[in-house]
Amino acid sequence: MESPQAENPAIEATTEPQDGAAEEQQTESEAEAPEFSSVAVPEIVVQWNQDLAPTLRDGIVVHGSLDRSELLEKLPSLWPTVDAALARVGPGTLVTESLRHDVYEGWQVVALPRYDLEGSIEPRDRRDGAPQPRDRRALVQALVDAVGERPCLDLRDALNMLDVFAGIFPPGLDAVCRRLLGHDLRLGLAASMAPVHEALERRAAGRVSVTCYLESAVGSRKAKGDPATDNEDAAGSLRDPSGTVRCAVFDGVTGDADGSGAKASRAALEQARRGWEVNADPSPRELVAELDAAVSRATKGSAAAVLATVRPDGTASVVSVGDAEAWLVRPLRTSQRYSEPRVPAQGRDLPYVAWKLTPAHTGYADHLRVNPDAEGEESSLVAFLGGGPGRWTHNTVALAPGDLLLLASDGATQQERERWFGAVLAELVAQFDASGRPPAPALAAALVQRAEALGGWDNATALVCAIGEAKDV
């Protein structure tokens, strides 16, 4: 097995020098050491009893031991190794470089125990085997570090990257990392993470049904009293004879109070409907080009867009341009019937999980690709319909009965301070389900109401597709 150079001095593998070299090294060390210092700091040499595999990032980027797209499906086999490491040396012993992967040997976890002054491993309070905050941060940073275009700086950088590059990173990585940070892990990682991995891997066993619910409203602080132009969002859906459902949300970009944003979003929706009515199924590239051309013909304005095509076999094609977003909300427990209300558990153990499906095409996102200290207006678009989109993303998503697929303008997905929007979605759906309210229409209405409660700074549009089991005709 290859033994790469360690990136962190704390986990550097070293070998013992020969006897003569050891005596010479000891003599030099004694000569340089002061006779007395008010602060005494020992020099510690760490020796590993085996070769170290490459760090997870090096394994993916340099050695190709694991493909980025395969990371999530390999994680269930990592967690038992992490559990074993923490059980052996205690919690609080992981760093970002602790996660390692070899193409032949698989996962390796390098744990750094604390030693007492006699060189023995210091007993640690294992707290039922639950990782400490340090361990949780290290795991999240290691996972994001492995899939990012650049190394991850710290936890704040990791969370920013998860949000901005969703849809580029492996889908569902944000849900995994948020569970690592926020869930009660006393049962160990293998048991605690299993429900999320099961949810991420779930697929429809047969044909699915799709029902769409739409809510849209003008933000009170953006309203100018003109119903024709105040709401610059446009959205709609259509079901074709085959059962395929196509839906879209367009968010017009505010111009010089000339209504160009509203014209842009409506022109895009009209073009989309024309394509839907003739049952056209263009490639994502052709679709974006047609929408962009329609907007350019209609106005000098522009619009962000997110579109989804949901087919009866449960596959969904999602295309996005700009900062309009798509999210998937999925129940964690498959043993319960979808028609029965679920009562949320206490604390953060919610019966739903959510993850983001689309990235952000903004100036801030472009800066964040190369600079962890990126700053800038997150709503400044670098890709949009009208004048050439330049950039767009396309993802294929596997849906299952019980899912809620959300398409929304950025006004409806406004972030709350220190609160992840995926957690907001999971909590809202759990509350509706527990109270007996249909989650899909309730979620669409709640997101619009929430946008107004947060200040009403922007128009808010939410289109929610409820996925169920298709009934035999």
XYZ file of C-alpha atoms in Angstrom:
473
model
C 0.000 0.000 0.000
C 1.304 3.430 -0.868
C 2.274 5.597 2.078
C 1.819 9.243 1.034
C 3.331 12.200 2.754
C 1.089 13.357 5.561
C -0.482 16.771 5.157
C -0.828 17.481 8.866
C 2.149 17.304 11.237
C -0.223 15.969 13.906
C -0.633 12.722 12.005
C 2.746 12.486 10.326
C 4.155 8.961 10.158
C 7.782 8.764 11.314
C 10.349 6.021 11.812
C 12.919 5.546 14.545
C 16.460 6.742 13.659
C 19.426 4.371 13.940
C 21.196 4.217 17.321
C 24.067 6.493 16.306
C 21.741 8.978 14.665
C 19.517 8.887 17.742
C 22.436 9.726 20.056
C 23.544 12.556 17.763
C 19.973 13.896 17.531
C 19.599 13.708 21.315
C 22.901 15.553 21.848
C 21.880 18.350 19.453
C 18.466 18.583 21.106
C 19.986 18.839 24.565
C 22.422 21.511 23.373
C 19.633 23.639 21.957
C 17.226 23.183 24.857
C 17.210 26.004 27.438
C 18.155 25.117 31.012
C 14.981 26.763 32.330
C 11.823 28.202 30.767
C 8.666 29.510 32.382
C 6.630 27.485 29.869
C 7.551 23.859 29.291
C 6.359 22.326 25.998
C 7.364 18.712 25.191
C 8.361 17.495 21.761
C 6.190 14.518 20.800
C 6.986 12.061 18.023
C 4.076 9.989 16.680
C 4.756 6.565 15.247
C 2.137 4.584 13.348
C 2.067 0.831 13.501
C 1.119 0.598 9.820
C 1.224 2.555 6.590
C -1.341 5.307 6.211
C -3.724 5.390 3.289
C -4.093 8.694 1.391
C -6.379 11.287 2.944
C -9.912 11.141 1.570
C -9.308 14.208 -0.596
C -6.027 12.824 -1.973
C -7.656 9.454 -2.500
C -10.286 11.064 -4.719
C -8.344 13.899 -6.368
C -4.844 12.439 -6.705
C -5.031 8.652 -6.529
C -8.531 8.030 -7.908
C -9.301 5.450 -5.239
C -12.869 6.711 -5.087
C -15.026 8.694 -7.495
C -16.809 11.765 -6.127
C -20.137 10.437 -7.360
C -19.593 7.206 -5.396
C -18.843 8.884 -2.067
C -22.333 8.739 -0.579
C -22.936 5.090 -1.413
C -19.612 4.191 0.236
C -20.276 6.067 3.492
C -22.364 3.323 5.190
C -19.225 1.161 5.254
C -17.187 4.036 6.765
C -19.321 4.683 9.843
C -18.629 1.340 11.626
C -14.909 2.070 11.286
C -15.383 5.511 12.824
C -17.438 3.968 15.635
C -14.646 1.452 16.289
C -12.015 4.204 16.332
C -13.940 6.315 18.836
C -14.689 3.292 21.012
C -10.998 2.421 21.125
C -9.390 5.825 21.733
C -12.337 7.928 22.898
C -14.251 10.879 21.400
C -12.583 14.153 20.461
C -9.790 12.366 18.594
C -10.658 13.023 14.938
C -9.270 15.684 12.606
C -10.022 16.415 8.954
C -7.155 14.180 7.812
C -8.435 11.267 9.913
C -10.655 9.994 7.063
C -8.553 8.055 4.569
C -9.267 5.746 1.667
C -7.189 3.258 -0.293
C -8.253 1.773 -3.609
C -7.403 -1.767 -2.450
C -7.897 -1.700 1.313
C -10.871 0.667 1.519
C -11.529 2.937 4.522
C -9.020 3.798 7.216
C -9.635 6.068 10.217
C -6.612 7.682 11.851
C -7.514 8.673 15.422
C -5.256 10.808 17.621
C -5.597 9.787 21.268
C -4.433 12.012 24.113
C -1.438 10.794 26.082
C -0.463 11.378 29.679
C 3.032 12.412 30.761
C 4.130 8.782 30.979
C 3.261 8.119 27.337
C 0.143 6.073 27.987
C -3.215 6.737 26.338
C -5.180 8.978 28.655
C -8.606 7.558 29.608
C -11.404 9.585 28.059
C -15.058 9.968 28.893
C -16.727 8.157 25.996
C -20.187 9.639 26.612
C -22.070 6.601 25.318
C -19.832 6.516 22.248
C -21.219 9.737 20.754
C -18.740 11.862 18.777
C -17.901 15.209 20.326
C -18.377 18.494 18.398
C -14.745 18.317 17.321
C -15.303 14.887 15.764
C -18.492 16.039 14.033
C -16.774 19.079 12.551
C -13.863 16.973 11.379
C -16.149 14.493 9.610
C -18.099 17.215 7.817
C -14.980 19.093 6.785
C -13.384 15.889 5.492
C -16.422 15.021 3.344
C -16.721 18.504 1.841
C -12.952 18.719 1.427
C -13.053 15.520 -0.613
C -15.579 16.744 -3.207
C -14.764 20.467 -3.427
C -12.829 22.088 -6.242
C -10.482 23.474 -3.593
C -9.619 22.352 -0.037
C -12.148 23.159 2.673
C -10.929 25.750 5.194
C -13.206 25.217 8.209
C -16.762 24.333 9.200
C -18.202 27.667 8.078
C -16.572 27.206 4.690
C -17.936 23.652 4.484
C -21.525 24.745 5.145
C -21.272 27.591 2.617
C -19.980 25.194 -0.024
C -22.714 22.650 0.687
C -25.363 25.311 0.123
C -23.887 26.955 -2.963
C -22.714 23.813 -4.767
C -25.696 21.535 -4.128
C -26.441 19.724 -7.361
C -22.738 19.812 -8.211
C -21.712 17.961 -5.066
C -23.173 14.438 -4.696
C -26.935 14.929 -4.135
C -27.846 14.491 -0.497
C -24.403 15.307 0.903
C -25.898 18.364 2.610
C -28.460 16.144 4.382
C -25.728 13.747 5.540
C -23.516 16.549 6.871
C -26.368 18.317 8.640
C -27.348 15.082 10.365
C -23.746 14.608 11.478
C -23.806 18.055 13.046
C -27.295 18.165 14.523
C -28.532 14.656 15.271
C -28.215 12.761 18.547
C -25.529 10.196 17.700
C -25.490 8.282 20.985
C -26.310 5.035 19.191
C -23.171 5.425 17.077
C -22.711 6.656 13.541
C -23.611 3.413 11.803
C -27.050 3.238 13.456
C -27.723 6.984 13.474
C -26.857 7.564 9.825
C -28.615 4.468 8.453
C -32.071 6.125 8.063
C -30.652 8.950 5.961
C -28.719 6.591 3.700
C -31.806 4.422 3.254
C -33.783 7.513 2.295
C -31.123 8.665 -0.179
C -31.082 5.274 -1.891
C -34.868 4.804 -2.036
C -36.448 4.388 -5.478
C -39.995 3.929 -6.731
C -40.913 0.262 -7.077
C -43.558 0.974 -9.724
C -45.315 3.824 -11.470
C -45.895 7.046 -9.565
C -48.572 9.719 -9.563
C -47.813 13.451 -9.431
C -50.026 16.253 -8.111
C -48.817 19.855 -8.165
C -49.746 22.717 -5.817
C -48.799 26.343 -6.460
C -48.749 29.448 -4.268
C -47.344 32.873 -5.184
C -47.504 36.289 -3.551
C -46.075 39.781 -3.829
C -43.665 40.761 -1.075
C -45.187 43.677 0.836
C -41.914 45.636 0.812
C -41.559 45.167 -2.926
C -45.129 46.042 -3.886
C -45.583 49.331 -5.796
C -49.316 49.067 -6.337
C -49.179 47.747 -9.903
C -50.679 44.240 -10.128
C -49.291 43.811 -13.646
C -45.639 44.106 -12.631
C -45.382 43.778 -8.848
C -45.096 40.006 -8.897
C -42.201 39.219 -11.215
C -42.491 35.468 -10.618
C -44.319 33.150 -13.015
C -45.022 29.454 -12.597
C -47.129 26.643 -14.007
C -47.440 22.921 -14.674
C -48.968 20.583 -17.239
C -49.685 16.851 -17.417
C -49.447 15.178 -20.835
C -51.397 12.071 -21.956
C -48.546 9.737 -20.966
C -48.763 10.899 -17.344
C -45.560 12.929 -17.473
C -45.808 16.165 -15.494
C -43.796 19.243 -16.467
C -43.553 22.238 -14.153
C -41.497 25.406 -13.843
C -40.869 28.488 -11.721
C -39.400 31.650 -13.273
C -38.155 34.578 -11.185
C -37.894 37.877 -13.053
C -34.904 40.078 -12.282
C -35.934 43.542 -11.123
C -35.006 46.194 -13.659
C -35.507 49.975 -13.736
C -39.126 49.794 -12.550
C -40.165 49.168 -16.155
C -41.681 45.736 -15.585
C -38.935 43.986 -17.547
C -38.534 41.278 -14.896
C -42.227 40.381 -15.051
C -42.121 40.363 -18.861
C -39.093 38.070 -18.826
C -40.609 35.489 -16.477
C -43.927 35.439 -18.342
C -42.252 35.117 -21.720
C -40.292 32.145 -20.405
C -43.434 30.503 -19.027
C -45.311 31.004 -22.303
C -42.449 29.404 -24.226
C -42.355 26.494 -21.785
C -46.098 25.956 -22.178
C -45.831 25.964 -25.957
C -43.269 23.190 -25.709
C -45.357 21.252 -23.202
C -48.502 21.423 -25.343
C -46.813 19.849 -28.351
C -45.359 17.189 -26.014
C -41.870 18.219 -27.016
C -39.021 16.668 -25.044
C -35.953 18.754 -25.894
C -32.552 18.156 -24.368
C -31.667 20.419 -21.424
C -29.382 22.448 -23.667
C -32.116 22.934 -26.269
C -34.658 23.777 -23.567
C -32.491 26.490 -22.019
C -31.669 27.921 -25.454
C -35.366 28.115 -26.399
C -36.306 29.815 -23.137
C -33.419 32.251 -23.403
C -34.367 33.182 -26.957
C -38.004 33.734 -25.965
C -37.006 36.105 -23.165
C -34.619 38.016 -25.417
C -37.376 38.499 -28.014
C -39.862 39.763 -25.433
C -37.818 42.176 -23.321
C -34.438 43.454 -22.290
C -35.087 41.935 -18.868
C -33.952 38.583 -17.539
C -35.105 35.757 -15.267
C -33.845 32.891 -13.150
C -35.494 29.516 -13.771
C -35.959 26.044 -12.349
C -37.878 23.375 -14.297
C -38.703 19.742 -13.619
C -40.027 16.916 -15.765
C -41.442 14.075 -13.638
C -42.071 10.837 -15.498
C -44.394 7.984 -14.473
C -41.421 5.715 -13.722
C -40.367 8.055 -10.902
C -37.426 9.750 -12.583
C -37.291 13.539 -12.597
C -35.167 15.792 -14.768
C -34.331 19.117 -13.070
C -32.855 22.088 -14.954
C -31.864 25.342 -13.273
C -30.447 28.711 -14.299
C -29.652 31.410 -11.749
C -30.738 31.249 -8.102
C -34.178 29.617 -8.309
C -34.032 26.396 -6.288
C -35.255 22.808 -6.241
C -35.440 20.704 -3.055
C -36.534 17.175 -2.265
C -38.305 16.314 1.009
C -38.539 12.596 1.816
C -39.932 10.605 4.772
C -37.310 8.711 6.748
C -39.554 5.886 7.908
C -40.798 3.588 5.157
C -42.681 1.212 7.481
C -45.508 3.691 8.024
C -48.216 4.165 5.452
C -48.047 7.529 3.741
C -51.713 8.187 4.498
C -51.172 7.945 8.252
C -50.101 11.062 10.145
C -46.667 10.887 11.732
C -45.972 12.485 15.085
C -42.539 14.178 15.114
C -40.177 12.901 17.761
C -38.872 15.237 20.406
C -35.894 17.408 19.541
C -34.270 17.066 16.168
C -35.231 13.491 15.379
C -37.663 14.442 12.613
C -39.407 11.835 10.442
C -38.426 13.727 7.260
C -35.174 14.674 5.595
C -34.569 17.295 2.888
C -31.743 18.064 0.509
C -31.076 20.666 -2.156
C -30.969 19.647 -5.824
C -29.641 22.789 -7.527
C -26.570 25.050 -7.195
C -26.464 28.844 -7.202
C -25.248 30.682 -10.295
C -24.212 33.866 -8.496
C -21.150 36.054 -8.197
C -20.738 34.889 -4.625
C -20.710 31.248 -5.748
C -18.036 31.985 -8.344
C -15.870 33.660 -5.700
C -16.414 30.817 -3.263
C -15.063 28.330 -5.796
C -11.573 29.735 -5.307
C -11.720 31.762 -2.097
C -13.069 30.511 1.263
C -13.359 34.118 2.462
C -15.583 35.081 -0.467
C -17.912 37.996 0.035
C -20.493 39.621 -2.173
C -24.166 39.923 -2.929
C -25.589 36.406 -3.115
C -28.394 37.524 -5.435
C -26.010 38.921 -8.076
C -26.592 36.477 -10.958
C -23.895 35.327 -13.364
C -26.326 33.109 -15.302
C -29.919 33.890 -16.315
C -32.410 33.722 -19.181
C -32.216 36.691 -21.533
C -29.063 37.610 -23.403
C -27.504 34.174 -23.221
C -27.661 31.996 -20.073
C -23.964 31.138 -20.166
C -24.367 28.490 -17.464
C -27.052 26.023 -16.419
C -27.253 22.724 -14.560
C -29.127 19.500 -15.197
C -29.646 16.645 -12.742
C -31.664 13.447 -12.831
C -33.418 12.584 -9.569
C -34.985 9.272 -8.539
C -38.303 9.876 -6.747
C -40.405 7.613 -4.550
C -43.962 7.696 -3.152
C -44.174 10.071 -0.219
C -41.701 12.552 -1.733
C -42.321 16.278 -2.075
C -40.446 17.970 -4.915
C -40.216 21.726 -4.365
C -39.491 24.331 -7.062
C -39.228 27.864 -5.701
C -38.062 31.394 -6.363
C -35.381 32.695 -4.021
C -37.967 34.755 -2.163
C -39.634 31.561 -0.924
C -36.370 29.926 0.153
C -34.999 32.876 2.090
C -32.523 31.756 4.719
C -33.060 32.418 8.385
C -30.075 33.311 10.511
C -28.222 30.210 11.720
C -30.979 27.973 10.327
C -30.619 25.610 7.414
C -33.532 25.761 4.989
C -33.585 21.963 4.684
C -34.362 21.743 8.402
C -37.161 24.293 7.931
C -38.713 22.119 5.216
C -38.452 18.913 7.260
C -40.001 20.558 10.328
C -42.874 22.137 8.391
C -43.805 18.909 6.617
C -43.607 16.933 9.876
C -45.952 19.429 11.569
C -48.490 19.308 8.730
C -48.415 15.527 8.585
C -48.831 15.187 12.360
C -51.807 17.556 12.347
C -53.542 15.704 9.519
C -53.104 18.491 6.951
C -52.077 17.481 3.410
C -48.345 18.316 3.439
C -47.926 19.390 -0.195
C -50.467 22.253 -0.447
C -49.784 23.259 3.157
C -46.049 23.517 2.434
C -46.593 25.707 -0.648
C -48.796 28.096 1.336
C -46.527 28.072 4.389
C -43.426 29.027 2.408
C -45.169 32.048 0.911
C -46.448 33.084 4.337
C -42.999 32.557 5.821
C -41.432 34.871 3.221
C -43.789 37.647 4.267
C -43.133 36.978 7.953
C -39.393 37.350 7.283
C -39.933 40.857 5.937
C -41.676 40.529 2.570
C -38.593 41.758 0.727
C -39.204 39.723 -2.416
C -41.908 37.949 -4.355
C -42.312 34.368 -3.194
C -43.438 31.441 -5.343
C -43.522 27.779 -4.275
C -44.600 24.890 -6.511
C -44.782 21.550 -4.680
C -45.169 18.218 -6.474
C -46.586 15.437 -4.284
C -45.382 11.998 -5.417
C -47.649 9.043 -4.745
C -48.232 5.497 -5.939
C -50.035 5.349 -9.276
C -53.380 3.579 -9.095
C -54.147 0.872 -11.628
C -56.694 2.013 -14.174
